[in-house]
Short mmCIF file of C-alpha atoms in Angstrom, two decimals:
data_model
loop_
_atom_site.label_atom_id
_atom_site.label_comp_id
_atom_site.label_asym_id
_atom_site.label_seq_id
_atom_site.Cartn_x
_atom_site.Cartn_y
_atom_site.Cartn_z
CA MET A 287 48.97 180.33 187.48
CA GLU A 288 51.19 177.25 187.47
CA PRO A 289 49.64 173.97 189.54
CA THR A 290 50.59 174.77 193.90
CA GLN A 291 51.94 171.23 194.94
CA ALA A 292 51.78 170.31 197.88
CA PRO A 293 54.89 169.65 200.32
CA SER A 294 56.45 166.18 201.05
CA PRO A 295 56.14 163.23 203.48
CA THR A 296 57.02 162.72 207.12
CA VAL A 297 58.76 159.41 207.62
CA SER A 298 57.50 158.36 210.36
CA ALA A 299 58.85 156.94 213.71
CA GLY A 300 58.67 153.09 213.41
CA SER A 301 57.22 152.16 210.35
CA SER A 302 59.62 149.60 208.11
CA GLY A 303 61.00 151.08 205.21
CA PRO A 304 60.29 153.90 203.03
CA PRO A 305 56.06 155.60 203.19
CA HIS A 306 54.31 155.63 200.50
CA ASP A 307 54.03 159.30 199.43
CA TRP A 308 50.72 161.17 200.10
CA LEU A 309 51.14 163.88 198.65
CA SER A 310 53.79 165.40 196.45
CA ALA A 311 51.92 164.20 192.79
CA GLY A 312 48.64 166.18 194.23
CA LEU A 313 48.55 169.13 192.01
CA TYR A 314 45.73 172.36 192.28
CA TYR A 315 45.35 174.19 189.15
CA ASP A 316 42.92 177.02 188.88
CA TYR A 317 39.73 176.05 187.74
CA ARG A 318 40.21 177.98 185.17
CA GLN A 319 43.08 177.23 183.62
CA ALA A 320 42.24 173.08 183.41
CA ALA A 321 38.94 172.75 183.39
CA ASN A 322 38.86 172.13 178.61
CA PRO A 323 42.20 170.44 178.51
CA VAL A 324 41.52 170.08 174.42
CA ARG A 325 44.03 171.80 173.56
CA PRO A 326 47.69 171.50 171.26
CA GLY A 327 49.63 170.39 173.61
CA LEU A 328 48.36 169.19 176.57
CA THR A 329 45.47 166.43 175.49
CA GLU A 330 45.06 166.55 171.55
CA PRO A 331 42.52 167.63 170.01
CA ILE A 332 41.17 164.43 167.03
CA ARG A 333 42.38 166.75 163.60
CA TYR A 334 40.50 165.75 160.14
CA HIS A 335 42.70 162.86 158.14
CA GLN A 336 42.11 160.46 155.46
CA TRP A 337 44.30 157.46 154.20
CA GLY A 338 43.65 156.25 150.59
CA ALA A 339 43.07 152.96 148.27
CA GLU A 340 46.90 152.56 147.47
CA LEU A 341 47.55 151.82 151.08
CA HIS A 342 45.91 147.87 150.67
CA GLY A 343 46.46 148.21 146.62
CA GLN A 344 49.50 145.93 146.36
CA GLY A 345 52.62 144.58 148.68
CA PRO A 346 52.44 141.58 151.07
CA THR A 347 49.97 140.00 153.31
CA ALA A 348 49.97 142.18 156.43
CA VAL A 349 48.35 144.24 159.17
CA LEU A 350 48.20 147.53 157.73
CA PRO A 351 46.83 149.97 161.13
CA LEU A 352 45.83 153.63 160.90
CA ASP A 353 48.07 154.50 163.34
CA LEU A 354 47.43 158.57 165.29
CA SER A 355 49.17 157.62 168.31
CA GLY A 356 51.93 159.84 168.08
CA ALA A 357 49.64 162.72 167.02
CA LEU A 358 47.47 161.93 169.79
CA GLY A 359 50.15 161.44 171.99
CA CYS A 360 48.50 158.10 172.68
CA GLU A 361 50.73 154.74 173.03
CA GLY A 362 49.46 152.94 169.61
CA PRO A 363 48.71 151.23 167.44
CA ALA A 364 45.03 153.46 167.61
CA THR A 365 43.54 155.81 165.80
CA SER A 366 41.25 157.45 168.12
CA PRO A 367 41.75 157.67 171.59
CA GLY A 368 39.50 154.07 172.04
CA LEU A 369 39.50 153.20 168.84
CA ALA A 370 42.41 151.60 166.23
CA ALA A 371 41.95 150.73 162.59
CA HIS A 372 43.31 148.40 160.35
CA PHE A 373 43.50 146.93 156.57
CA LEU A 374 44.57 143.56 157.01
CA ARG A 375 46.08 142.00 152.73
CA LEU A 376 46.13 138.35 152.49
CA LEU A 377 47.77 137.26 149.78
CA ALA A 378 45.76 133.63 147.87
CA GLY A 379 46.66 131.54 150.00
CA GLU A 380 47.30 133.39 152.93
CA GLY A 381 46.48 134.13 156.56
CA LEU A 382 48.28 136.31 159.86
CA LYS A 383 46.39 136.09 163.47
CA ALA A 384 44.12 139.64 164.21
CA ALA A 385 45.94 139.99 167.13
CA ALA A 386 44.27 142.49 169.83
CA ALA A 387 43.71 142.25 173.27
CA ALA A 388 40.09 144.20 173.01
CA THR A 389 36.64 143.28 173.83
CA SER A 390 35.14 143.86 170.60
CA SER A 391 36.85 143.65 167.23
CA LEU A 392 34.63 144.30 163.71
CA PHE A 393 35.94 143.18 160.53
CA TYR A 394 34.16 144.14 156.59
CA VAL A 395 35.59 142.55 154.31
CA LEU A 396 36.33 145.25 150.90
CA ARG A 397 37.03 142.66 148.92
CA GLY A 398 38.17 138.88 148.26
CA ALA A 399 36.98 135.43 150.66
CA GLY A 400 38.54 133.41 153.07
CA THR A 401 38.59 131.99 156.68
CA LEU A 402 37.97 132.12 159.87
CA GLU A 403 39.43 130.45 163.01
CA ARG A 404 39.73 130.83 166.12
CA PRO A 405 40.53 128.13 168.67
CA ALA A 406 38.90 127.69 172.53
CA ASP A 407 40.37 129.97 175.06
CA ALA A 408 39.42 130.58 179.16
CA LEU A 409 36.28 132.95 177.66
CA GLY A 410 35.18 131.09 175.10
CA ALA A 411 34.68 128.19 172.28
CA PRO A 412 35.84 127.95 169.10
CA LEU A 413 34.40 129.74 166.40
CA ASN A 414 35.11 128.72 162.57
CA LEU A 415 33.71 131.84 159.26
CA SER A 416 34.18 131.55 156.09
CA TRP A 417 33.85 135.59 154.37
CA ALA A 418 33.20 136.89 151.54
CA ARG A 419 33.09 139.78 149.51
CA GLY A 420 30.75 142.46 151.71
CA ASP A 421 30.50 140.79 154.93
CA LEU A 422 30.35 142.34 158.14
CA PHE A 423 31.43 139.73 161.09
CA VAL A 424 31.94 141.03 165.19
CA LEU A 425 33.67 139.48 167.21
CA PRO A 426 33.61 139.70 171.50
CA ALA A 427 37.08 138.87 173.90
CA GLY A 428 39.20 135.66 173.06
CA ALA A 429 41.96 134.12 171.22
CA ASP A 430 42.97 135.90 168.75
CA PRO A 431 41.58 134.99 165.94
CA LEU A 432 43.76 133.67 162.54
CA LEU A 433 42.54 134.76 158.57
CA HIS A 434 42.83 132.51 155.66
CA ALA A 435 42.47 133.74 151.95
CA THR A 436 41.26 131.38 149.59
CA GLU A 437 41.72 134.77 146.74
CA GLU A 438 43.77 137.75 147.55
CA SER A 439 42.31 139.72 150.20
CA VAL A 440 41.42 143.26 151.96
CA LEU A 441 39.85 143.68 155.41
CA TYR A 442 38.52 145.99 157.42
CA TRP A 443 39.64 145.80 161.45
CA VAL A 444 37.88 148.04 164.35
CA HIS A 445 38.70 147.22 167.97
CA ASP A 446 38.80 148.70 171.36
CA ALA A 447 42.44 147.64 172.93
CA PRO A 448 42.99 151.36 172.28
CA LEU A 449 39.93 152.17 175.11
CA LEU A 450 41.37 149.23 177.61
CA ARG A 451 44.91 150.39 177.19
CA TYR A 452 44.32 153.69 179.05
CA LEU A 453 41.94 151.91 181.17
CA GLY A 454 44.91 149.63 182.15
CA VAL A 455 43.41 146.01 181.57
CA LEU A 456 42.60 143.28 180.01
CA PRO A 457 39.08 141.80 178.79
CA ALA A 458 38.08 138.98 181.17
CA SER A 459 34.62 138.59 179.75
CA PRO A 460 32.45 137.96 176.15
CA ARG A 461 30.22 140.72 176.42
CA PHE A 462 28.00 139.51 173.23
CA THR A 463 28.60 136.89 171.43
CA ALA A 464 30.52 136.37 167.61
CA VAL A 465 27.59 137.11 165.17
CA HIS A 466 27.55 136.85 160.97
CA TYR A 467 25.99 139.66 159.01
CA PRO A 468 26.42 138.24 155.65
CA ALA A 469 26.77 140.53 152.67
CA ALA A 470 23.47 138.94 151.29
CA ARG A 471 21.03 139.43 154.18
CA GLN A 472 22.29 143.47 154.32
CA GLU A 473 21.52 144.33 149.79
CA GLU A 474 18.09 142.70 151.93
CA ALA A 475 18.18 145.45 154.51
CA LEU A 476 19.36 148.20 151.92
CA ARG A 477 16.31 147.24 149.52
CA GLN A 478 13.70 147.45 152.29
CA LEU A 479 14.29 151.02 153.68
CA LEU A 480 15.46 152.01 150.25
CA ALA A 481 11.57 150.64 149.05
CA ASP A 482 9.74 152.34 151.94
CA PRO A 483 8.27 155.79 150.44
CA SER A 484 9.11 157.34 154.02
CA ALA A 485 12.63 156.82 153.55
CA ALA A 486 13.44 159.94 151.40
CA ARG A 487 12.52 162.41 154.11
CA SER A 488 15.53 160.87 156.60
CA ASN A 489 18.99 162.47 156.98
CA ARG A 490 20.64 159.00 155.87
CA LEU A 491 19.99 156.59 153.96
CA SER A 492 21.61 153.67 156.29
CA ILE A 493 21.28 150.29 158.28
CA LEU A 494 22.29 150.35 161.99
CA LEU A 495 23.83 146.72 162.41
CA ALA A 496 22.46 146.13 166.30
CA HIS A 497 23.99 143.25 168.01
CA ALA A 498 20.16 140.90 169.98
CA ASP A 499 22.11 140.83 172.56
CA LEU A 500 21.69 144.21 173.37
CA PRO A 501 19.16 145.85 173.49
CA ALA A 502 19.30 148.93 174.59
CA THR A 503 21.87 151.09 172.96
CA ARG A 504 20.67 148.37 169.80
CA THR A 505 24.15 148.44 168.15
CA VAL A 506 26.75 146.03 166.61
CA SER A 507 29.33 145.91 170.45
CA HIS A 508 28.72 146.95 173.25
CA THR A 509 31.27 149.68 172.73
CA LEU A 510 30.95 149.74 168.71
CA TRP A 511 28.91 151.51 166.56
CA ALA A 512 27.83 150.25 162.16
CA MET A 513 26.23 151.93 159.20
CA LEU A 514 25.86 150.81 156.27
CA GLY A 515 25.15 153.48 154.54
CA VAL A 516 24.09 155.50 151.37
CA VAL A 517 24.42 158.41 149.02
CA PRO A 518 22.81 159.18 146.45
CA ASP A 519 23.25 160.53 143.40
CA SER A 520 22.63 164.19 143.17
CA ALA A 521 22.51 164.24 147.08
CA VAL A 522 23.59 166.50 149.58
CA GLN A 523 22.53 165.29 153.10
CA PRO A 524 21.88 167.83 155.81
CA PRO A 525 24.04 168.27 158.54
CA HIS A 526 24.75 166.07 161.79
CA ARG A 527 27.16 165.66 164.45
CA HIS A 528 27.55 163.54 167.82
CA GLN A 529 30.64 162.74 170.16
CA SER A 530 31.69 159.50 168.69
CA VAL A 531 34.55 159.33 166.10
CA ALA A 532 33.98 157.86 163.21
CA LEU A 533 36.09 155.59 161.00
CA ASP A 534 34.97 155.82 158.04
CA LEU A 535 35.24 153.44 155.27
CA ILE A 536 34.43 154.12 151.45
CA ILE A 537 33.44 150.75 150.11
CA ASP A 538 31.99 152.23 147.14
CA CYS A 539 31.93 155.88 144.70
CA ASP A 540 32.76 157.39 141.58
CA PRO A 541 34.55 160.57 141.73
CA GLY A 542 32.02 164.25 142.88
CA CYS A 543 31.91 161.98 146.01
CA TYR A 544 32.52 164.31 149.39
CA SER A 545 32.22 164.93 152.90
CA LEU A 546 31.66 168.16 154.20
CA VAL A 547 33.25 168.44 157.89
CA GLY A 548 32.98 171.49 159.97
CA SER A 549 33.13 172.57 163.80
CA GLU A 550 30.55 175.89 163.00
CA LEU A 551 26.98 175.94 161.76
CA GLY A 552 25.92 179.28 160.15
CA ALA A 553 22.21 180.13 160.67
CA ASP A 554 21.28 178.89 157.20
CA GLY A 555 22.43 175.34 158.80
CA THR A 556 24.66 174.70 156.40
CA ILE A 557 28.20 174.55 157.92
CA LEU A 558 30.54 177.30 158.68
CA ASN A 559 34.03 177.47 156.15
CA PRO A 560 33.92 173.01 155.67
CA THR A 561 36.59 170.92 155.17
CA ARG A 562 36.03 169.22 151.98
CA ILE A 563 37.35 165.03 151.83
CA GLU A 564 37.10 163.82 148.22
CA TRP A 565 36.16 159.70 148.27
CA GLU A 566 37.61 157.14 146.53
CA PRO A 567 36.36 153.77 147.31
CA GLY A 568 37.89 151.17 149.31
CA GLY A 569 39.87 155.09 151.41
CA ALA A 570 39.46 156.10 154.92
CA PHE A 571 38.53 158.84 156.92
CA ILE A 572 37.89 160.60 160.66
CA THR A 573 34.65 162.51 161.97
CA PRO A 574 36.16 163.69 164.91
CA PRO A 575 33.48 164.40 167.29
CA GLY A 576 31.44 166.67 168.10
CA HIS A 577 32.35 167.92 164.15
CA TRP A 578 28.79 168.71 162.10
CA HIS A 579 29.69 166.76 158.34
CA SER A 580 27.44 166.15 155.69
CA HIS A 581 28.05 163.70 152.35
CA GLY A 582 26.96 164.89 148.78
CA ASN A 583 26.98 162.82 145.41
CA GLU A 584 28.09 164.99 142.24
CA SER A 585 29.01 161.66 140.17
CA GLY A 586 25.92 159.71 138.83
CA ARG A 587 25.78 156.81 141.08
CA MET A 588 25.02 155.88 143.95
CA ALA A 589 28.31 155.36 146.80
CA ARG A 590 28.00 153.27 149.85
CA LEU A 591 30.21 154.15 153.49
CA LEU A 592 30.37 152.22 156.77
CA PRO A 593 31.67 154.25 159.01
CA ILE A 594 32.22 152.45 162.59
CA GLN A 595 31.80 154.48 166.08
CA ASP A 596 32.55 154.62 169.43
CA ALA A 597 28.48 155.10 170.30
CA GLY A 598 27.91 152.22 172.45
CA LEU A 599 29.89 153.37 174.31
CA HIS A 600 29.07 156.70 173.95
CA THR A 601 25.42 155.47 174.13
CA HIS A 602 25.64 153.77 177.37
CA LEU A 603 28.01 156.38 178.71
CA ARG A 604 24.56 158.48 177.60
CA SER A 605 27.58 161.03 176.52
CA LEU A 606 26.34 160.74 172.33
CA ASP A 607 24.68 163.78 171.84
CA ILE A 608 24.04 163.00 168.52
CA ARG A 609 21.77 166.50 166.24
CA PHE A 610 20.66 167.41 163.23
CA ALA A 611 21.04 170.22 160.95
CA SER A 612 17.40 170.18 159.87
CA GLY A 613 14.91 168.39 162.17
CA LEU A 614 14.48 165.78 165.03
CA GLY A 615 15.14 162.26 164.49
CA GLY A 616 17.34 161.64 161.77
CA GLU A 617 14.13 164.11 159.35
CA SER A 618 14.79 166.76 157.08
#
């Protein structure tokens, strides 16, 4: 059944100029045809996709977007409907601007070292930071930062500009302060977790990076969520799922690490007909919203993963809906 369309309006006598057409853009659908428009050819589903480390392994200083906007049917660059991920490759002694009309920008230093400079503007004071391998930092809305490398560097950069483009808005004020999560402090938090005997019962061995300005969501920004996770050797994590999109960066692994992803669970709590995503250090992949996923490690050595999600936004909307295949609260 095609949608019903209203007739065009009648022009009123004595009006100055053409009247606004209030009616002809209005459509009326049968609920059964319009209630779930996420399907191919309409609102495109988010598909599995991965990028190898060869994308940033060599070449000039450049912003390398992980752009799926064509497949998503949205304005790009975009890696998901609300987020854009990139690799930033910088040669020693060179710099580039990380330009985006975003409310949240997150950077993880995959390798290298350098500095960040952001000039003052109407939204905030100037910022300066020295960064090194393993560091993570987040910036609120403001001037575009200049990243300068003191040695060859690669950073993973995720921001929420696609969400703002969809809403048709620009940042008006910073929603949190800039924060630096140094690699050494991340490592200390991870050591404390791994030393806790109760951690062995957890669905995930992970540290969530949170912000003091955001006590209600416990996320790294008001839209973004970040987790430093480890997968021990011989571990197979029970599946879980959530309605946020995960843009996963593989920090470190050996061959034999993988993710299993699928839309349904079997009666035994395992994923039915899973897609297997092989990990490689410096690679990235997408976990679509609502899909069950489980990470495994057969490599002989602990692996590390950094998922970035739009879960800050979903938590605020009360739509995250995180679920575990085996138990509640993340315990198996």
